[in-house]
PDB file of C-alpha atoms in Angstrom:
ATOM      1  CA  UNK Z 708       0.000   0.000   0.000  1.00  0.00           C
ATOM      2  CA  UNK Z 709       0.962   3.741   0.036  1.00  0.00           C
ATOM      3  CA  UNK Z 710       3.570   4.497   2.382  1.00  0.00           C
ATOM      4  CA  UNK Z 711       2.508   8.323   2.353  1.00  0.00           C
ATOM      5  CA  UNK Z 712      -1.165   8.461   2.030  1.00  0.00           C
ATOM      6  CA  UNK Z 713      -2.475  12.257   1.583  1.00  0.00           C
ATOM      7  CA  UNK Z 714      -5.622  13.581   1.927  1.00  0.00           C
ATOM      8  CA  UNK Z 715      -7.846  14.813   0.500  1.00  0.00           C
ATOM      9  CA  UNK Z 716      -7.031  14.142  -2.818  1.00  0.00           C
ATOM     10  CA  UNK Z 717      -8.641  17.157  -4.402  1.00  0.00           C
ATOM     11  CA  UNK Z 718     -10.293  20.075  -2.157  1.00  0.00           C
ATOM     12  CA  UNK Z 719     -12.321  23.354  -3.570  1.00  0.00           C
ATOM     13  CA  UNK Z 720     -12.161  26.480  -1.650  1.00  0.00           C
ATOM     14  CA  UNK Z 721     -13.577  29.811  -1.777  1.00  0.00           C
ATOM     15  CA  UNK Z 722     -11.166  32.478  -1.762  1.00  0.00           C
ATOM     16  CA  UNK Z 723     -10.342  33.891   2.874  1.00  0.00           C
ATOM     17  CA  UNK Z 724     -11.313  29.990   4.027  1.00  0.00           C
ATOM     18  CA  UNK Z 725      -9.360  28.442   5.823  1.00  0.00           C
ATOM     19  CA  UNK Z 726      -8.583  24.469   5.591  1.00  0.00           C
ATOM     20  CA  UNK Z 727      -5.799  21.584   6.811  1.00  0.00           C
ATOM     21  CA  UNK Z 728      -4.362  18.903   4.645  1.00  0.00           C
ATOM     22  CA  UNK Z 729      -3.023  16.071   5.948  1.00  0.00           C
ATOM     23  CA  UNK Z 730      -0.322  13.541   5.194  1.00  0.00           C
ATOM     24  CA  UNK Z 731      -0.118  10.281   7.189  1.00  0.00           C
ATOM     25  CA  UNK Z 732       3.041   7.804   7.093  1.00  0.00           C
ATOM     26  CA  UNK Z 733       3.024   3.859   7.373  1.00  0.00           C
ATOM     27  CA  UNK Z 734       6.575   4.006   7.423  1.00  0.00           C
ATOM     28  CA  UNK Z 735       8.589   5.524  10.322  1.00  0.00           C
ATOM     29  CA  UNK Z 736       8.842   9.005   9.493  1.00  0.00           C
ATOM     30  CA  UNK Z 737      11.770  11.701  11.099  1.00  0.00           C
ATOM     31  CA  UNK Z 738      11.471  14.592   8.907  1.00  0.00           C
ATOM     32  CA  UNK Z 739       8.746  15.792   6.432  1.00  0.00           C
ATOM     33  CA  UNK Z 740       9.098  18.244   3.335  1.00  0.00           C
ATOM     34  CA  UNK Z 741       5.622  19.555   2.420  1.00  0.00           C
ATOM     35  CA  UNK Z 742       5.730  21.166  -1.345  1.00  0.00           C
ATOM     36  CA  UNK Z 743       3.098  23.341  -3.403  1.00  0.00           C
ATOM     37  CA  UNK Z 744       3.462  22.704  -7.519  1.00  0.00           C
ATOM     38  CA  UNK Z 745       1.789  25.296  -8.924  1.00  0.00           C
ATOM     39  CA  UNK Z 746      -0.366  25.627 -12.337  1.00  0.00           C
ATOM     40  CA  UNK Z 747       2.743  26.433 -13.991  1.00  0.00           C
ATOM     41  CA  UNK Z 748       4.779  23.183 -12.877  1.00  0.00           C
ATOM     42  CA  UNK Z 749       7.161  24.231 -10.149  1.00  0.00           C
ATOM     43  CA  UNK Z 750       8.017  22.719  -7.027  1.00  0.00           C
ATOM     44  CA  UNK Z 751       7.845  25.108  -4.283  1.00  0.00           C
ATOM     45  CA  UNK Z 752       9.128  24.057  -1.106  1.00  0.00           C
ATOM     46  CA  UNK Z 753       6.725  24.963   1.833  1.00  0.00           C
ATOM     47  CA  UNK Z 754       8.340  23.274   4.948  1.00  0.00           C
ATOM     48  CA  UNK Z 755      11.011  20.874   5.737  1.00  0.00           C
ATOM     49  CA  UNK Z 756       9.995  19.816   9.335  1.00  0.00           C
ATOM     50  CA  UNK Z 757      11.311  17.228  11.955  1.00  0.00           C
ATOM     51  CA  UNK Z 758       8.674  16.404  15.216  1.00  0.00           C
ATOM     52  CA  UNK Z 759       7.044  19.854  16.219  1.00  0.00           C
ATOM     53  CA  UNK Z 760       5.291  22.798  14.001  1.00  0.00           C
ATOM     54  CA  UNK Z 761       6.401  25.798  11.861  1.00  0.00           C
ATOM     55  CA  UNK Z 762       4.857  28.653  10.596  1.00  0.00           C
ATOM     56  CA  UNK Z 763       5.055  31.039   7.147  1.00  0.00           C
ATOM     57  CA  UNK Z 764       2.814  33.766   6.871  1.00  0.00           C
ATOM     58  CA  UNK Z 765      -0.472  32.169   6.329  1.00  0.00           C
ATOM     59  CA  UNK Z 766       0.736  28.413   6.281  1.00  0.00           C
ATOM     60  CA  UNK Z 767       1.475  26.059   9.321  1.00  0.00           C
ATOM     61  CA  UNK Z 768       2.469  22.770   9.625  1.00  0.00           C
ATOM     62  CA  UNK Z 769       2.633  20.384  12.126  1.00  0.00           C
ATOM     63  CA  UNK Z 770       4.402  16.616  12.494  1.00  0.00           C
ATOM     64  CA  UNK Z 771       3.839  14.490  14.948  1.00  0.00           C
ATOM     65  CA  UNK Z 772       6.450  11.300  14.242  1.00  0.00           C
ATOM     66  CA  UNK Z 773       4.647   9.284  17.145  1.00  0.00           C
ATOM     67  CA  UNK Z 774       1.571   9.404  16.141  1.00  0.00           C
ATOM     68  CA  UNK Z 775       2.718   9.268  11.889  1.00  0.00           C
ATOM     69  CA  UNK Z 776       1.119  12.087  10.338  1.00  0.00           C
ATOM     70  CA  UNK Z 777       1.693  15.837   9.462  1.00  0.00           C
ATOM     71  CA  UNK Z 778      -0.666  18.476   8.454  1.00  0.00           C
ATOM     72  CA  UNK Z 779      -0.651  21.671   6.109  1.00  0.00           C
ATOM     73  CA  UNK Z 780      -3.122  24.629   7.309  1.00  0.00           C
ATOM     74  CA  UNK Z 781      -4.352  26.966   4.921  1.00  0.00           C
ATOM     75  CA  UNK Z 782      -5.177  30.456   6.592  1.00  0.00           C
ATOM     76  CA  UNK Z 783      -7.246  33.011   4.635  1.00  0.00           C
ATOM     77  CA  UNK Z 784      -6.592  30.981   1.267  1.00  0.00           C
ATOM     78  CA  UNK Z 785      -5.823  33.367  -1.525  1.00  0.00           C
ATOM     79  CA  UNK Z 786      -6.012  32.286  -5.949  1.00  0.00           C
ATOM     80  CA  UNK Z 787      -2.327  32.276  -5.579  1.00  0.00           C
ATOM     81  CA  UNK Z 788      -2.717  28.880  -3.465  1.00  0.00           C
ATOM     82  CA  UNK Z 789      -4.006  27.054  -5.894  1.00  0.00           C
ATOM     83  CA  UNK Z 790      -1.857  23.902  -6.922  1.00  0.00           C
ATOM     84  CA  UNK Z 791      -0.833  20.938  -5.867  1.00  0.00           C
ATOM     85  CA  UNK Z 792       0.525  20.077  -2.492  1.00  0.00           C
ATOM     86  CA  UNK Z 793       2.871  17.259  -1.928  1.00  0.00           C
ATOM     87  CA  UNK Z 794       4.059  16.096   1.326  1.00  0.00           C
ATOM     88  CA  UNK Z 795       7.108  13.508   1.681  1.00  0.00           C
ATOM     89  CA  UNK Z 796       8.833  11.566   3.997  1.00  0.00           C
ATOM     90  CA  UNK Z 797      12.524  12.196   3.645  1.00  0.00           C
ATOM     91  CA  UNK Z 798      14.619  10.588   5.386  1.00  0.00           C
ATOM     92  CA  UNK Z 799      16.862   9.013   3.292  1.00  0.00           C
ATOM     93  CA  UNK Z 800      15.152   9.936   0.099  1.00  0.00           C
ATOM     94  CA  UNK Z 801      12.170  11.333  -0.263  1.00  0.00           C
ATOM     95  CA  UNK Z 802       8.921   9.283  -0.183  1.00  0.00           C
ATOM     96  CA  UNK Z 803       6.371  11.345  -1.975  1.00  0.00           C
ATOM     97  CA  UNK Z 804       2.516  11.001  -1.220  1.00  0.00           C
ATOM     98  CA  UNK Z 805       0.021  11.126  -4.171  1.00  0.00           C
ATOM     99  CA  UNK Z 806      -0.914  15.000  -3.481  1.00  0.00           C
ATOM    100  CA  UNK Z 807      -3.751  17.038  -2.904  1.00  0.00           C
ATOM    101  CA  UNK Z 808      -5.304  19.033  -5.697  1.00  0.00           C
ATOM    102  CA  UNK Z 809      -6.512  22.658  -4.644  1.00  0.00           C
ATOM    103  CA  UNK Z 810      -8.822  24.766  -6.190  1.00  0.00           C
ATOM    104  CA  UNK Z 811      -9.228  27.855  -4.616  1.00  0.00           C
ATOM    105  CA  UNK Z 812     -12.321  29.701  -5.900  1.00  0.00           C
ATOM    106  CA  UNK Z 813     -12.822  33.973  -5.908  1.00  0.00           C
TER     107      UNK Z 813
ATOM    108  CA  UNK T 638      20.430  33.430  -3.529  1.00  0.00           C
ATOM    109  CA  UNK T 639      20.474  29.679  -3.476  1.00  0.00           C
ATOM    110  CA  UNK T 640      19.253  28.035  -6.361  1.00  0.00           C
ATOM    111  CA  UNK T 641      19.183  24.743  -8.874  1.00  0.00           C
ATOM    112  CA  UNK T 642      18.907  25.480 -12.398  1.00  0.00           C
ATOM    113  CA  UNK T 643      18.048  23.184 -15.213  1.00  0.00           C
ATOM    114  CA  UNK T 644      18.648  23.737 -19.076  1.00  0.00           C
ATOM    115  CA  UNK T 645      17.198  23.272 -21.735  1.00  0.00           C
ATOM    116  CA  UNK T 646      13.431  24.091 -20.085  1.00  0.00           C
ATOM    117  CA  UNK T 647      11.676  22.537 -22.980  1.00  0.00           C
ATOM    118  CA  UNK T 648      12.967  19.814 -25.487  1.00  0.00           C
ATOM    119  CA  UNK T 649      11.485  18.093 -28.586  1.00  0.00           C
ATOM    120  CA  UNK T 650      13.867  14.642 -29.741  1.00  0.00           C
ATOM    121  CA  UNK T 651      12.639  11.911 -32.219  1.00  0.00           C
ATOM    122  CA  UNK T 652      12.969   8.308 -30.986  1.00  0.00           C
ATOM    123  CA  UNK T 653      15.762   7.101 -31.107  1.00  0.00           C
ATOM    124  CA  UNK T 654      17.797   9.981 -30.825  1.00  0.00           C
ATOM    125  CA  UNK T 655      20.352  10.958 -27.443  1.00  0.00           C
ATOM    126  CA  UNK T 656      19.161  13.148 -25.106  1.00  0.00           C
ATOM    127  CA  UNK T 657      21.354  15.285 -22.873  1.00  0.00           C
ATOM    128  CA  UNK T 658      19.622  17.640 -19.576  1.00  0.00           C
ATOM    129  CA  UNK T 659      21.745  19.379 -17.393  1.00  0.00           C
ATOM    130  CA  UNK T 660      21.663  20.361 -13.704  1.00  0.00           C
ATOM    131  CA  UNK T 661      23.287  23.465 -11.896  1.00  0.00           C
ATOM    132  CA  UNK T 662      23.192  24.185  -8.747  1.00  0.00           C
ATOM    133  CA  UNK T 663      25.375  26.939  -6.775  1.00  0.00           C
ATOM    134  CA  UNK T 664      25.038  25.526  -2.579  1.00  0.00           C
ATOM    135  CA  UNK T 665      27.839  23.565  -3.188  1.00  0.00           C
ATOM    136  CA  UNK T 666      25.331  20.755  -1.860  1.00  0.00           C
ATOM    137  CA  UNK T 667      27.009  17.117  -2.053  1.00  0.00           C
ATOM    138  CA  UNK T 668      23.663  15.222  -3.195  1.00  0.00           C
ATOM    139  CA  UNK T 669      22.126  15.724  -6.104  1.00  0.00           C
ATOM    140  CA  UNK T 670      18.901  13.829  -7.577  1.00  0.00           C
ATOM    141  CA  UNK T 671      16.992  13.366 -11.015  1.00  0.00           C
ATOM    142  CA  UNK T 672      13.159  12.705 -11.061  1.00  0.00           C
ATOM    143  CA  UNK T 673      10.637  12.326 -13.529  1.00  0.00           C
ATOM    144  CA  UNK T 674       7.007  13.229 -13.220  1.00  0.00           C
ATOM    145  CA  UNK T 675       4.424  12.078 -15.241  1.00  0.00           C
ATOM    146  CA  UNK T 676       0.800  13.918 -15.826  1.00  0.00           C
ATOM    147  CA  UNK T 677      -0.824  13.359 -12.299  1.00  0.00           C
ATOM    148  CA  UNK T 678       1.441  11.831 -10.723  1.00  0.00           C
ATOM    149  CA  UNK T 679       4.466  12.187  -7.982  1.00  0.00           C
ATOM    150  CA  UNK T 680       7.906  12.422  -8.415  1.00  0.00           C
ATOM    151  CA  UNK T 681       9.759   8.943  -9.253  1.00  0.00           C
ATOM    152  CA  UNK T 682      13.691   9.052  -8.488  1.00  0.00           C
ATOM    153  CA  UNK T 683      15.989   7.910 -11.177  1.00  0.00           C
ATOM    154  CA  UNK T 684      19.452   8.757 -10.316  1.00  0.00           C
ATOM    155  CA  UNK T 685      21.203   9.838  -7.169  1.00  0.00           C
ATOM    156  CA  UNK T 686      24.302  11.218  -7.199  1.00  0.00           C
ATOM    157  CA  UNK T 687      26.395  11.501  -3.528  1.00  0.00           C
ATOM    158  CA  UNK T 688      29.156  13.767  -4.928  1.00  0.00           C
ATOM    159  CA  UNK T 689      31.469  13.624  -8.110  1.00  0.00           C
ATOM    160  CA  UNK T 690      31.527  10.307 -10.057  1.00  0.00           C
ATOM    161  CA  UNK T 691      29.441   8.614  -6.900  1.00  0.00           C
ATOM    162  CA  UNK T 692      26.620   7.711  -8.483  1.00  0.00           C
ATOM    163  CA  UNK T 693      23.469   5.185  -7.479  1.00  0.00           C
ATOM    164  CA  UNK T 694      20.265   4.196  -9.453  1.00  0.00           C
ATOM    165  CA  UNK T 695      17.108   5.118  -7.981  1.00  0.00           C
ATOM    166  CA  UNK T 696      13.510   3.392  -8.367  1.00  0.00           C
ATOM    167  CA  UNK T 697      13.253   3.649 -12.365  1.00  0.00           C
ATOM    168  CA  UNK T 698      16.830   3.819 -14.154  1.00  0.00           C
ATOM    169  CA  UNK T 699      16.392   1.698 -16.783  1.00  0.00           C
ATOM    170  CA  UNK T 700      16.950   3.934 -19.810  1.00  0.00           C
ATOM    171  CA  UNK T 701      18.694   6.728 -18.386  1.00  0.00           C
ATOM    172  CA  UNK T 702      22.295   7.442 -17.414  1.00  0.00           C
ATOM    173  CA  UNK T 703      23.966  10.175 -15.407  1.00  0.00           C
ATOM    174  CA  UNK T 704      27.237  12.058 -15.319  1.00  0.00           C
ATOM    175  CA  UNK T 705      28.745  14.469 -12.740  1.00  0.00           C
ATOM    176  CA  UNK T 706      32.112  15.665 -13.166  1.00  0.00           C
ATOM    177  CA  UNK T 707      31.803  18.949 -10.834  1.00  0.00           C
ATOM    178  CA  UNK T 708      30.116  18.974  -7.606  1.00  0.00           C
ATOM    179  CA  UNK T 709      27.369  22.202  -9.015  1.00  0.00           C
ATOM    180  CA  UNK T 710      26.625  20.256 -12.487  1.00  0.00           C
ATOM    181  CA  UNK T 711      24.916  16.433 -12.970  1.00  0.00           C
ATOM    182  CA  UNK T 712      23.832  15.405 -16.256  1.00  0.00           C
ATOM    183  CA  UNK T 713      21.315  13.216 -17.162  1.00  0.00           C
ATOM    184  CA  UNK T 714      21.849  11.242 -20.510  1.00  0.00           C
ATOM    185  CA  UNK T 715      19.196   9.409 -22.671  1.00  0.00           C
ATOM    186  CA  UNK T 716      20.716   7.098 -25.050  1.00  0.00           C
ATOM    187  CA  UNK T 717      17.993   6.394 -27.874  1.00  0.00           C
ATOM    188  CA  UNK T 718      15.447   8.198 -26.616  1.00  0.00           C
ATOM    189  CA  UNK T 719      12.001   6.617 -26.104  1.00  0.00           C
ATOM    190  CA  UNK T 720       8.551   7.766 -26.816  1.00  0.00           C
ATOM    191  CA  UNK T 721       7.390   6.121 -23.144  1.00  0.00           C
ATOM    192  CA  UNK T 722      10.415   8.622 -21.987  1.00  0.00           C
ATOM    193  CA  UNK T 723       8.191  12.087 -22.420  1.00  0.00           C
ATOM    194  CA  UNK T 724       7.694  13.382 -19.165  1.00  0.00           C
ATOM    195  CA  UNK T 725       8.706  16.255 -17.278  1.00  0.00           C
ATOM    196  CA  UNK T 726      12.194  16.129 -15.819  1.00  0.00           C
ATOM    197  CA  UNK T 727      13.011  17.559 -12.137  1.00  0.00           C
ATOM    198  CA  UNK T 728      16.721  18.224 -10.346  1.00  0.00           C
ATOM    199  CA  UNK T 729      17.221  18.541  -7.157  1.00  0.00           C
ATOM    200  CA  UNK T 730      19.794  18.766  -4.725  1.00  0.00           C
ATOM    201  CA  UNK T 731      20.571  18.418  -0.786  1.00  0.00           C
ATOM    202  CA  UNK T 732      23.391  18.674   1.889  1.00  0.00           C
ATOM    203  CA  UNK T 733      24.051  15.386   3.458  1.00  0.00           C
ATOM    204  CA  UNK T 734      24.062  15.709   7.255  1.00  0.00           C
ATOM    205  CA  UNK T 735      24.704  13.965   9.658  1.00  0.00           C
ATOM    206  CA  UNK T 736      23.686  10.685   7.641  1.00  0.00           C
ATOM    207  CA  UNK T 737      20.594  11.910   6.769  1.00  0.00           C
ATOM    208  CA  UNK T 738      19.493  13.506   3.888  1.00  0.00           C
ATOM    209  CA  UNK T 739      18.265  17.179   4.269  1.00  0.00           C
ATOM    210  CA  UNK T 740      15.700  19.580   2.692  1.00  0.00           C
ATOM    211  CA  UNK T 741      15.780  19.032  -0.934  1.00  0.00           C
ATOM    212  CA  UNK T 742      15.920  21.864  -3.639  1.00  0.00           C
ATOM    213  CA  UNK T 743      14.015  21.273  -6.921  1.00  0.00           C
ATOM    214  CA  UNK T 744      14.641  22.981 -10.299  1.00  0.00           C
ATOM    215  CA  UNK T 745      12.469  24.181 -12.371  1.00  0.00           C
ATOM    216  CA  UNK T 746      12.064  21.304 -14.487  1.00  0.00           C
ATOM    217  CA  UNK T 747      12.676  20.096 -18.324  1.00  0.00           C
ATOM    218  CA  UNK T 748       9.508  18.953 -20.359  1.00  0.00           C
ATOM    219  CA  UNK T 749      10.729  16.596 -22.875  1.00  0.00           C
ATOM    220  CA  UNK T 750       8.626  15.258 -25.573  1.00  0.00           C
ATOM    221  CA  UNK T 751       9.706  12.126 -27.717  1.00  0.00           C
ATOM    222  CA  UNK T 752       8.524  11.772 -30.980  1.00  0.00           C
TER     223      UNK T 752
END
């Protein structure tokens, strides 16, 4: 089965929501990149985490290695977030996760 | 400002023909990685490179080959291209620490097309 299983798979939002995507691990996870690929292709990288929770502007994200999952929060989402956000376990080379499509709607 | 390059961005080649994408990158970063992505789908590693002429196959090499003769430039080399080979082409780079492998550093990608 997957060993980085994201959800949702595809999420709509309208434009100052707010929303969490998650990304859980059947593997034993230390550190976690979370990316966004936008409409135009590139790979953005969002977070590079180990246990515990950062924050950028109106993005946070949180890992929790005991439990095996992170999550992505989406604060006051704006067009610009639209994409395609990847999580992956890396570490010794990264283990990506399916994604989550994001449509975020004016 | 720290950053992995990748030329050319686009690229048409007939089957059968040898394909040659190159990788920059100026953090003097040890580890350095080629993916390929296909239309909704995640990254799949082909190559890894660990420094100059230290290189391992990833999870799909067959077909591909890569060279790195510098520390900032790996090559990735398609001998007789293959139409099944069209798909968009990602770099990436790391430093190694401390035995594991940090936050990785994509490029902008390569979209080749084989005819």
């Amino acid at each position: 089965g997957d060993k980085v299983k994201q959800s949702p798979s595809a999420l709509s939002l309208q434009e100052g929501t707010n929303s969490a995507l998650r990304c859980n691990f059947s593997i034993a996870a230390t550190t976690v990149q979370w990316f966004l690929q936008n409409p135009r292709g590139s790979l953005i990288n969002l977070f590079y985490l180990v246990p515990g929770t950062k924050e950028n502007g109106r993005l946070k994200s949180t890992f929790n290695s005991k439990e095996s999952y992170s999550t992505l929060h989406i604060r006051d989402a704006q067009l610009e977030d639209s994409g395609t956000y990847f999580c992956a376990d890396s570490n010794y080379q990264l283990i990506w996760g399916s994604g989550t499509k994001l449509i975020i709607k004016p | 400002d720290m950053k992995v390059t990748q030329m050319p961005r686009y690229l048409i080649k007939r089957m059968g023909e040898n394909v040659l994408l190159e990788c920059g990158q100026d953090m003097s970063h040890e580890t350095m990685y080629w993916y390929r992505q296909d239309p909704g789908l995640g990254l799949q590693l082909i190559y890894i490179s660990y420094d100059v002429d230290s290189n391992s196959e990833g999870d799909i090499p067959k077909g591909y080959r890569v060279s790195r003769k510098k520390r900032e430039h790996f090559s990735l080399i398609l001998d007789s291209a293959k139409t099944n080979q069209t798909s968009v082409y990602f770099c990436a780079s790391s430093l190694l620490t401390g035995g594991n492998y940090a936050e990785q550093f994509f490029g902008p990608g390569t979209r080749l097309t084989v005819l």
